Amino acid sequence: MTLLDAAREVRERAYVPYSKFKVGAAVRGASGAIHRGCNVENVAYPEGTCAEAGAIAAMVAAGETELIEVAVIADAPAPCPPCGGCRQKLAEFGRPETPVLLATTSGLTLATTIGELLPGRFDVEHMSQVK
């Protein structure tokens, strides 16, 4: 199963009774294992969870803290990039050159990287003076 297939499959499990906008994400950890996440809405909007955040949480829960590849899929007219918060979350666990594949359910794709999605990211280097 490809990473995109995993994202496509988990997208169908999204809990989106309000927006009806299903998103699926899958990340590959350094071990090669695939971890999946889908968006989960809440009536107390915006207290939901993004698909990318869910996939990262699943990866961390499985004992991994490094991702080496990302795939995100949504039913949109163009490939849908992660929100700003999820870009920062991806940057926490991936490198700037980590590949990210964005896709639509109709088959359009856009290949990018974490660094392209979040240039000038805030990272641990900015906290080097904190004691």
PDB file of C-alpha atoms in Angstrom:
ATOM      1  CA  MET A   1       0.000   0.000   0.000  1.00  0.00           C
ATOM      2  CA  THR A   2       1.332   3.434  -0.898  1.00  0.00           C
ATOM      3  CA  LEU A   3       1.302   6.352   1.500  1.00  0.00           C
ATOM      4  CA  LEU A   4      -1.325   8.050  -0.657  1.00  0.00           C
ATOM      5  CA  ASP A   5      -3.478   4.898  -0.591  1.00  0.00           C
ATOM      6  CA  ALA A   6      -3.285   4.917   3.215  1.00  0.00           C
ATOM      7  CA  ALA A   7      -4.344   8.581   3.314  1.00  0.00           C
ATOM      8  CA  ARG A   8      -7.179   7.900   0.851  1.00  0.00           C
ATOM      9  CA  GLU A   9      -8.427   4.975   2.953  1.00  0.00           C
ATOM     10  CA  VAL A  10      -8.391   6.813   6.290  1.00  0.00           C
ATOM     11  CA  ARG A  11     -10.061   9.868   4.723  1.00  0.00           C
ATOM     12  CA  GLU A  12     -13.251   7.827   4.500  1.00  0.00           C
ATOM     13  CA  ARG A  13     -13.296   7.574   8.316  1.00  0.00           C
ATOM     14  CA  ALA A  14     -13.186  11.355   8.854  1.00  0.00           C
ATOM     15  CA  TYR A  15     -15.777  12.724  11.269  1.00  0.00           C
ATOM     16  CA  VAL A  16     -17.068  15.840   9.495  1.00  0.00           C
ATOM     17  CA  PRO A  17     -20.775  16.313  10.242  1.00  0.00           C
ATOM     18  CA  TYR A  18     -20.493  20.121   9.998  1.00  0.00           C
ATOM     19  CA  SER A  19     -18.186  20.943   7.078  1.00  0.00           C
ATOM     20  CA  LYS A  20     -18.585  17.662   5.157  1.00  0.00           C
ATOM     21  CA  PHE A  21     -14.912  18.228   4.121  1.00  0.00           C
ATOM     22  CA  LYS A  22     -13.048  14.949   4.620  1.00  0.00           C
ATOM     23  CA  VAL A  23      -9.258  14.993   4.775  1.00  0.00           C
ATOM     24  CA  GLY A  24      -6.935  12.019   5.115  1.00  0.00           C
ATOM     25  CA  ALA A  25      -3.246  12.107   5.953  1.00  0.00           C
ATOM     26  CA  ALA A  26      -0.549   9.501   6.271  1.00  0.00           C
ATOM     27  CA  VAL A  27       3.023   9.856   7.428  1.00  0.00           C
ATOM     28  CA  ARG A  28       5.832   7.356   7.116  1.00  0.00           C
ATOM     29  CA  GLY A  29       8.002   7.130  10.189  1.00  0.00           C
ATOM     30  CA  ALA A  30      11.753   6.520  10.059  1.00  0.00           C
ATOM     31  CA  SER A  31      11.039   2.833  10.724  1.00  0.00           C
ATOM     32  CA  GLY A  32       9.053   2.645   7.480  1.00  0.00           C
ATOM     33  CA  ALA A  33       5.733   2.219   9.308  1.00  0.00           C
ATOM     34  CA  ILE A  34       2.741   4.170   8.018  1.00  0.00           C
ATOM     35  CA  HIS A  35       0.651   6.167  10.486  1.00  0.00           C
ATOM     36  CA  ARG A  36      -2.751   7.547   9.493  1.00  0.00           C
ATOM     37  CA  GLY A  37      -5.003  10.379  10.578  1.00  0.00           C
ATOM     38  CA  CYS A  38      -8.282  11.945   9.485  1.00  0.00           C
ATOM     39  CA  ASN A  39      -9.916  15.188  10.453  1.00  0.00           C
ATOM     40  CA  VAL A  40     -12.304  15.050  13.410  1.00  0.00           C
ATOM     41  CA  GLU A  41     -14.709  17.949  13.872  1.00  0.00           C
ATOM     42  CA  ASN A  42     -16.417  19.113  17.028  1.00  0.00           C
ATOM     43  CA  VAL A  43     -19.575  21.149  17.460  1.00  0.00           C
ATOM     44  CA  ALA A  44     -17.500  23.568  19.547  1.00  0.00           C
ATOM     45  CA  TYR A  45     -15.696  24.745  16.407  1.00  0.00           C
ATOM     46  CA  PRO A  46     -12.691  25.086  15.999  1.00  0.00           C
ATOM     47  CA  GLU A  47     -11.943  22.427  18.611  1.00  0.00           C
ATOM     48  CA  GLY A  48     -11.520  19.711  15.989  1.00  0.00           C
ATOM     49  CA  THR A  49      -8.355  17.941  14.918  1.00  0.00           C
ATOM     50  CA  CYS A  50      -6.715  18.101  11.510  1.00  0.00           C
ATOM     51  CA  ALA A  51      -5.829  14.927   9.638  1.00  0.00           C
ATOM     52  CA  GLU A  52      -2.107  15.756   9.674  1.00  0.00           C
ATOM     53  CA  ALA A  53      -2.151  16.268  13.450  1.00  0.00           C
ATOM     54  CA  GLY A  54      -3.932  12.929  13.864  1.00  0.00           C
ATOM     55  CA  ALA A  55      -1.337  11.109  11.753  1.00  0.00           C
ATOM     56  CA  ILE A  56       1.506  12.680  13.726  1.00  0.00           C
ATOM     57  CA  ALA A  57      -0.182  11.762  17.016  1.00  0.00           C
ATOM     58  CA  ALA A  58      -0.540   8.157  15.819  1.00  0.00           C
ATOM     59  CA  MET A  59       3.152   8.110  14.880  1.00  0.00           C
ATOM     60  CA  VAL A  60       4.225   9.424  18.283  1.00  0.00           C
ATOM     61  CA  ALA A  61       1.845   7.021  20.051  1.00  0.00           C
ATOM     62  CA  ALA A  62       3.575   4.189  18.163  1.00  0.00           C
ATOM     63  CA  GLY A  63       6.921   5.327  19.576  1.00  0.00           C
ATOM     64  CA  GLU A  64       8.327   7.232  16.596  1.00  0.00           C
ATOM     65  CA  THR A  65       9.398  10.864  16.511  1.00  0.00           C
ATOM     66  CA  GLU A  66      10.728  11.280  12.973  1.00  0.00           C
ATOM     67  CA  LEU A  67       8.683  11.327   9.791  1.00  0.00           C
ATOM     68  CA  ILE A  68      10.270  10.837   6.389  1.00  0.00           C
ATOM     69  CA  GLU A  69       7.308  11.246   4.036  1.00  0.00           C
ATOM     70  CA  VAL A  70       3.816  12.776   4.096  1.00  0.00           C
ATOM     71  CA  ALA A  71       0.660  12.378   1.987  1.00  0.00           C
ATOM     72  CA  VAL A  72      -2.547  14.407   2.325  1.00  0.00           C
ATOM     73  CA  ILE A  73      -5.739  13.964   0.297  1.00  0.00           C
ATOM     74  CA  ALA A  74      -9.010  15.892   0.159  1.00  0.00           C
ATOM     75  CA  ASP A  75     -11.974  16.310  -2.180  1.00  0.00           C
ATOM     76  CA  ALA A  76     -11.018  19.769  -3.410  1.00  0.00           C
ATOM     77  CA  PRO A  77     -10.575  21.394  -6.824  1.00  0.00           C
ATOM     78  CA  ALA A  78      -6.798  21.589  -6.262  1.00  0.00           C
ATOM     79  CA  PRO A  79      -4.387  19.806  -3.896  1.00  0.00           C
ATOM     80  CA  CYS A  80      -5.071  21.144  -0.404  1.00  0.00           C
ATOM     81  CA  PRO A  81      -2.049  22.207   1.670  1.00  0.00           C
ATOM     82  CA  PRO A  82      -1.920  21.721   5.436  1.00  0.00           C
ATOM     83  CA  CYS A  83      -3.019  24.616   7.637  1.00  0.00           C
ATOM     84  CA  GLY A  84      -0.341  26.750   9.290  1.00  0.00           C
ATOM     85  CA  GLY A  85      -0.510  24.872  12.574  1.00  0.00           C
ATOM     86  CA  CYS A  86      -0.080  21.536  10.846  1.00  0.00           C
ATOM     87  CA  ARG A  87       2.827  22.866   8.807  1.00  0.00           C
ATOM     88  CA  GLN A  88       4.578  23.669  12.083  1.00  0.00           C
ATOM     89  CA  LYS A  89       3.696  20.216  13.445  1.00  0.00           C
ATOM     90  CA  LEU A  90       5.123  18.552  10.333  1.00  0.00           C
ATOM     91  CA  ALA A  91       8.270  20.676  10.693  1.00  0.00           C
ATOM     92  CA  GLU A  92       8.661  19.492  14.294  1.00  0.00           C
ATOM     93  CA  PHE A  93       9.004  15.867  13.199  1.00  0.00           C
ATOM     94  CA  GLY A  94      10.380  16.165   9.660  1.00  0.00           C
ATOM     95  CA  ARG A  95      13.244  17.868   7.884  1.00  0.00           C
ATOM     96  CA  PRO A  96      12.933  20.728   5.383  1.00  0.00           C
ATOM     97  CA  GLU A  97      13.606  18.269   2.515  1.00  0.00           C
ATOM     98  CA  THR A  98      10.954  15.767   3.691  1.00  0.00           C
ATOM     99  CA  PRO A  99       8.648  15.067   0.727  1.00  0.00           C
ATOM    100  CA  VAL A 100       4.974  15.980   0.991  1.00  0.00           C
ATOM    101  CA  LEU A 101       2.467  14.757  -1.597  1.00  0.00           C
ATOM    102  CA  LEU A 102      -0.786  16.718  -1.723  1.00  0.00           C
ATOM    103  CA  ALA A 103      -3.636  15.134  -3.686  1.00  0.00           C
ATOM    104  CA  THR A 104      -7.268  15.451  -4.639  1.00  0.00           C
ATOM    105  CA  THR A 105      -9.743  12.597  -4.816  1.00  0.00           C
ATOM    106  CA  SER A 106      -9.997  13.267  -8.565  1.00  0.00           C
ATOM    107  CA  GLY A 107      -6.315  12.455  -9.054  1.00  0.00           C
ATOM    108  CA  LEU A 108      -4.529  15.815  -9.125  1.00  0.00           C
ATOM    109  CA  THR A 109      -1.268  15.849  -7.163  1.00  0.00           C
ATOM    110  CA  LEU A 110       1.310  18.371  -6.068  1.00  0.00           C
ATOM    111  CA  ALA A 111       4.716  17.257  -4.804  1.00  0.00           C
ATOM    112  CA  THR A 112       6.365  19.636  -2.350  1.00  0.00           C
ATOM    113  CA  THR A 113       8.477  19.526   0.820  1.00  0.00           C
ATOM    114  CA  ILE A 114       8.061  20.601   4.414  1.00  0.00           C
ATOM    115  CA  GLY A 115      10.600  23.370   3.790  1.00  0.00           C
ATOM    116  CA  GLU A 116       8.613  24.709   0.839  1.00  0.00           C
ATOM    117  CA  LEU A 117       5.405  24.617   2.874  1.00  0.00           C
ATOM    118  CA  LEU A 118       6.993  26.399   5.842  1.00  0.00           C
ATOM    119  CA  PRO A 119       9.932  28.609   4.898  1.00  0.00           C
ATOM    120  CA  GLY A 120      11.515  30.417   7.824  1.00  0.00           C
ATOM    121  CA  ARG A 121      10.112  27.889  10.252  1.00  0.00           C
ATOM    122  CA  PHE A 122      10.429  28.297  14.012  1.00  0.00           C
ATOM    123  CA  ASP A 123      12.583  25.491  15.368  1.00  0.00           C
ATOM    124  CA  VAL A 124      14.769  24.421  18.274  1.00  0.00           C
ATOM    125  CA  GLU A 125      17.620  26.662  17.079  1.00  0.00           C
ATOM    126  CA  HIS A 126      15.508  29.674  18.030  1.00  0.00           C
ATOM    127  CA  MET A 127      15.379  28.412  21.606  1.00  0.00           C
ATOM    128  CA  SER A 128      19.126  27.851  22.039  1.00  0.00           C
ATOM    129  CA  GLN A 129      19.343  30.701  24.581  1.00  0.00           C
ATOM    130  CA  VAL A 130      16.564  29.285  26.782  1.00  0.00           C
ATOM    131  CA  LYS A 131      17.911  27.796  29.990  1.00  0.00           C
TER     132      LYS A 131
END
